[in-house]
Coordinates of C-alpha atoms and ligand atoms in Angstrom, one line a residue:
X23 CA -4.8 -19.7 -61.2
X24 CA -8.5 -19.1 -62.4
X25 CA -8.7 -16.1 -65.5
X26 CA -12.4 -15.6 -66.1
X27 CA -13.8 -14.1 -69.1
X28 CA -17.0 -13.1 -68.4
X29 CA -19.1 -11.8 -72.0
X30 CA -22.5 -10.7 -72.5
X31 CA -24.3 -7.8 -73.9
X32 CA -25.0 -4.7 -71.9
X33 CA -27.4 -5.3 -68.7
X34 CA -26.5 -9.1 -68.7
X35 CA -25.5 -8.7 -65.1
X36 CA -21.8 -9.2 -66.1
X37 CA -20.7 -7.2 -63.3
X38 CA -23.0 -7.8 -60.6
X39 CA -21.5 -11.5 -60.8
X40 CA -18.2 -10.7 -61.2
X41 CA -18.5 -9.3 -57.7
X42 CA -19.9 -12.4 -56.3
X43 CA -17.5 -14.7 -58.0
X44 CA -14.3 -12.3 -57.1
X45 CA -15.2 -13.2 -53.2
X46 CA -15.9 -16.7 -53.9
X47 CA -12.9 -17.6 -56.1
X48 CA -10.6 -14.4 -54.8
X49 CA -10.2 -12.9 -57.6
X50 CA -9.1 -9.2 -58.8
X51 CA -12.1 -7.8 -61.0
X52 CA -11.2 -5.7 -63.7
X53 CA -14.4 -3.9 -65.5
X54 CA -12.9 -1.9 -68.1
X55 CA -15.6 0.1 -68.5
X56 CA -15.3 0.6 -64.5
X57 CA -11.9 1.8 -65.6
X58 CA -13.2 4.4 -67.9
X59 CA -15.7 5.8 -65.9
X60 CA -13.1 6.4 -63.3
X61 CA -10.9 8.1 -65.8
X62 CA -14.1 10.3 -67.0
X63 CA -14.8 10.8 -63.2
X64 CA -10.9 12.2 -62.6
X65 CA -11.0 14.1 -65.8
X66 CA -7.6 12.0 -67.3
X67 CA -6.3 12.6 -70.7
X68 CA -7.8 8.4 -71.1
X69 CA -11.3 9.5 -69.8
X70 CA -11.3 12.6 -71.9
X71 CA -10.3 10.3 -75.1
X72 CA -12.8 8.1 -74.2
X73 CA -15.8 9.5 -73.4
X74 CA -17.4 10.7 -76.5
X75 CA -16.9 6.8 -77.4
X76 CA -18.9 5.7 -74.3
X77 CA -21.6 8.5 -74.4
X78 CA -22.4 7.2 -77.8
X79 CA -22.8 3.6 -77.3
X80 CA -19.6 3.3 -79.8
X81 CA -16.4 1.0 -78.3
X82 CA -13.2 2.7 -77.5
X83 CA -10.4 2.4 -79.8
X84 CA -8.7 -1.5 -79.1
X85 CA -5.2 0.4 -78.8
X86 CA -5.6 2.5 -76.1
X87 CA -8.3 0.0 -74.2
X88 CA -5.8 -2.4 -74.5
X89 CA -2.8 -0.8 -73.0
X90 CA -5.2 0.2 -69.8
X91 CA -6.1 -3.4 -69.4
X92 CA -2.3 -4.5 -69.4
X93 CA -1.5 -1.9 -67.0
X94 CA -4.8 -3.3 -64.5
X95 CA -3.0 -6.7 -65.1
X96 CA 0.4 -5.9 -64.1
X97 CA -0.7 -3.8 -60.9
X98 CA -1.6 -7.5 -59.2
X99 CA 0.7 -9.2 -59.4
X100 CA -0.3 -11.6 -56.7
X101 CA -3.9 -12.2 -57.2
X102 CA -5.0 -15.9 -57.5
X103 CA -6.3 -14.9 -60.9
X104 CA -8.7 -12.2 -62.7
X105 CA -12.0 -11.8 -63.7
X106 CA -12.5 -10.0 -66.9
X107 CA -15.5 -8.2 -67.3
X108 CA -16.3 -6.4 -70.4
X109 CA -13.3 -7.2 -72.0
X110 CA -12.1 -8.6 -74.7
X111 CA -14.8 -6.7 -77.0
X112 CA -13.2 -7.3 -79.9
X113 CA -10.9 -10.3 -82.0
X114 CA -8.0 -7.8 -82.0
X115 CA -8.2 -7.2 -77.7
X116 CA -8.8 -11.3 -77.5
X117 CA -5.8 -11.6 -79.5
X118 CA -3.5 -8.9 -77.4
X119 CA -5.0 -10.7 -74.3
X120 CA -3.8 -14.1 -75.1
X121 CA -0.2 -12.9 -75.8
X122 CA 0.0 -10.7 -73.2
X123 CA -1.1 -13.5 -70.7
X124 CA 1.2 -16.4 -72.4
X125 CA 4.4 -13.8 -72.2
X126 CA 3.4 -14.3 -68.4
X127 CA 3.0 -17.9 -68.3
X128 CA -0.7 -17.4 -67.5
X129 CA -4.3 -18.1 -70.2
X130 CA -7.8 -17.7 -69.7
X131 CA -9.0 -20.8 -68.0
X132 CA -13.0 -20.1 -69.1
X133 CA -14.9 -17.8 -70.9
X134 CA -18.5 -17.9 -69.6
X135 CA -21.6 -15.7 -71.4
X136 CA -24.7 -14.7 -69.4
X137 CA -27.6 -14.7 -71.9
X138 CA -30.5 -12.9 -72.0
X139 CA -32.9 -11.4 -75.1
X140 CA -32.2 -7.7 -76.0
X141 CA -35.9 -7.0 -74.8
X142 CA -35.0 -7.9 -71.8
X143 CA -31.3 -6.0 -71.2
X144 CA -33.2 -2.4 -72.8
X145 CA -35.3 -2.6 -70.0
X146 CA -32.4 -3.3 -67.0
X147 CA -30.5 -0.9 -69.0
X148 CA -33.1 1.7 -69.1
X149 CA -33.9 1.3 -65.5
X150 CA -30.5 1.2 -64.6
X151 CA -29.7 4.4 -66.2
X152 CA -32.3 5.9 -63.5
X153 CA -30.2 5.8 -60.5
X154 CA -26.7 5.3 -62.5
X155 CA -26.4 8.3 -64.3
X156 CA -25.3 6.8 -67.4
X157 CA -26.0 8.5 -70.3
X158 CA -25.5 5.2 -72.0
X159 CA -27.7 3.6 -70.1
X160 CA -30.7 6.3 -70.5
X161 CA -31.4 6.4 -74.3
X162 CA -32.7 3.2 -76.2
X163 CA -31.2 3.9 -79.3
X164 CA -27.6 4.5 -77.7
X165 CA -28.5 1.0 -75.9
X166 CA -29.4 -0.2 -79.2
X167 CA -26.4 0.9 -80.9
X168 CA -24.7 -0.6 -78.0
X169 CA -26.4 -4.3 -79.0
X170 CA -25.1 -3.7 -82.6
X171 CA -21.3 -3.0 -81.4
X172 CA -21.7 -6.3 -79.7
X173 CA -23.1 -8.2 -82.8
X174 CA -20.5 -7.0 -85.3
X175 CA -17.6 -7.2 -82.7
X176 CA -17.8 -8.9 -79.8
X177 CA -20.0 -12.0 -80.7
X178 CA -17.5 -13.6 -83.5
X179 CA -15.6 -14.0 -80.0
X180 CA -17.5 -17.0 -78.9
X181 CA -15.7 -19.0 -82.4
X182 CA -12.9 -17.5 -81.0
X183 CA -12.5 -19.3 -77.4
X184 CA -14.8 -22.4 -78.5
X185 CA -11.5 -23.7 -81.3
X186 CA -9.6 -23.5 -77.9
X187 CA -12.5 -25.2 -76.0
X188 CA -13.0 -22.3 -73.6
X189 CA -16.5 -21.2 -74.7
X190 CA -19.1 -21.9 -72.2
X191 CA -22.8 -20.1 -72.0
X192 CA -25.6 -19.9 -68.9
X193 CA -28.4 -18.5 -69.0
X194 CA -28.6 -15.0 -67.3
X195 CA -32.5 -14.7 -66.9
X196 CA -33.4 -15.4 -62.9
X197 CA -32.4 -14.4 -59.7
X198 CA -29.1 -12.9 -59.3
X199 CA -28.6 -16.3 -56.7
X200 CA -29.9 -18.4 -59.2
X201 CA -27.6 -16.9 -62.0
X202 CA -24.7 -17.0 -59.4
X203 CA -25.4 -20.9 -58.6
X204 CA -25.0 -21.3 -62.1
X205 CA -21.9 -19.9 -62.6
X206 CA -20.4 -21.7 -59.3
X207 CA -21.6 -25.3 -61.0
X208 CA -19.6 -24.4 -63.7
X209 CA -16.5 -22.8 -62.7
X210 CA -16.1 -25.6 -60.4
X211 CA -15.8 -28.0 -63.2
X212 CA -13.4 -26.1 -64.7
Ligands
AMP26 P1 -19.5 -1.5 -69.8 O1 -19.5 -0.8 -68.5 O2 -18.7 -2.8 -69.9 O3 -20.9 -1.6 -70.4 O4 -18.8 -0.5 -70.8 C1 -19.2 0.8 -71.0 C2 -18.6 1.4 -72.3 O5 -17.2 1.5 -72.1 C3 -18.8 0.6 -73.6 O6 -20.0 0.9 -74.2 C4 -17.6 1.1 -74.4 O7 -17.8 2.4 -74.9 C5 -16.5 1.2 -73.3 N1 -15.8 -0.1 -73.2 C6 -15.7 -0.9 -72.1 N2 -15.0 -1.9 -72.3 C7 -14.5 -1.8 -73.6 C8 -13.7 -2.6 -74.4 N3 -13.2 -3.8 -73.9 N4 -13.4 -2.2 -75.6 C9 -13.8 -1.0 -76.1 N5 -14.7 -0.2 -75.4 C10 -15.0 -0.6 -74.1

């Protein structure tokens, strides 16, 4: 079984590769913020709880993002293994993640970030946001604030998985091919 995490700030292409790698490897992609979206789209008591978060660049509360991933999890049960994608985003969700996986006699094999300067992912973003309809992907400070959720929260992660020896980084300027080819050279060492 392969579990990739895949980390990276907003616009890093995290989820364009995930759905290269999730034919390559066959695995189930989970994008948590896919998730919420679809909640938001189907008006759910989770997407009403969660949007103001998301519209705002701010993270959703670890308890209830949590409990949506688990549920993701335990609807594939068969799957050859998962790439996560936007999640863990914080040391508390890392933490539930590990437990949660152990308890099934499964751990991440590989956490891989996709790097690229902020300068860079504000202007994907922004261009993004044109035909996406975010609202968090239209406004630079909400894309800034955004960057600064990731600093404060999500980056002590890469201490996190490198004391397990699970921490590995590319570099996510390029082609999406090229980016791709990385990745495969690396998950096939794995
Ligand atoms: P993304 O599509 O991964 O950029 O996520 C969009 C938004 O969804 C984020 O800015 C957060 O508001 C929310 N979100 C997605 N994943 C998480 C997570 N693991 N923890 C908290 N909030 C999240």
């Amino acid at each position: 079984m392969i579990n990739l995490v895949l980390f990276g700030k907003p616009g890093a292409g995290k989820g364009t590769q995930a759905t290269f790698l999730k034919e390559q490897y066959k695995l189930v992609h989970i994008s948590t913020g896919d998730l919420f979206r679809n909640n938001i789209k189907n008006k759910t008591s989770l997407g009403l709880l969660a949007k103001s978060f998301i519209d705002q660049g701010d993270l959703v509360p670890d308890r209830v993002t949590i409990d949506m991933l688990k549920t993701e999890v335990d609807q594939n049960p068969q799957t050859n293994g998962f790439i996560f994608d936007g999640f863990p985003r914080t040391e508390a969700q890392a933490g539930a993640l590990d437990t949660f996986l152990n308890e099934k006699q499964m751990e991440i094999s590989a956490t891989i970030a996709l790097e690229a300067a902020d300068d860079i992912l504000v202007e994907r973003l922004l261009e993004r946001g044109k035909s996406s309809g975010r609202i968090d992907d239209q406004d630079e400070d909400k894309i800034r604030n955004r960057f600064e959720e990731y600093n404060q929260k999500t980056a002590p992660l890469r201490d996190f998985y490198a004391k397990q020896n699970k921490f590995h980084s590319v570099n996510g300027i390029g082609t999406i091919d090229e980016i791709t080819n990385r990745l495969t050279r690396l998950i096939n060492t794995l």
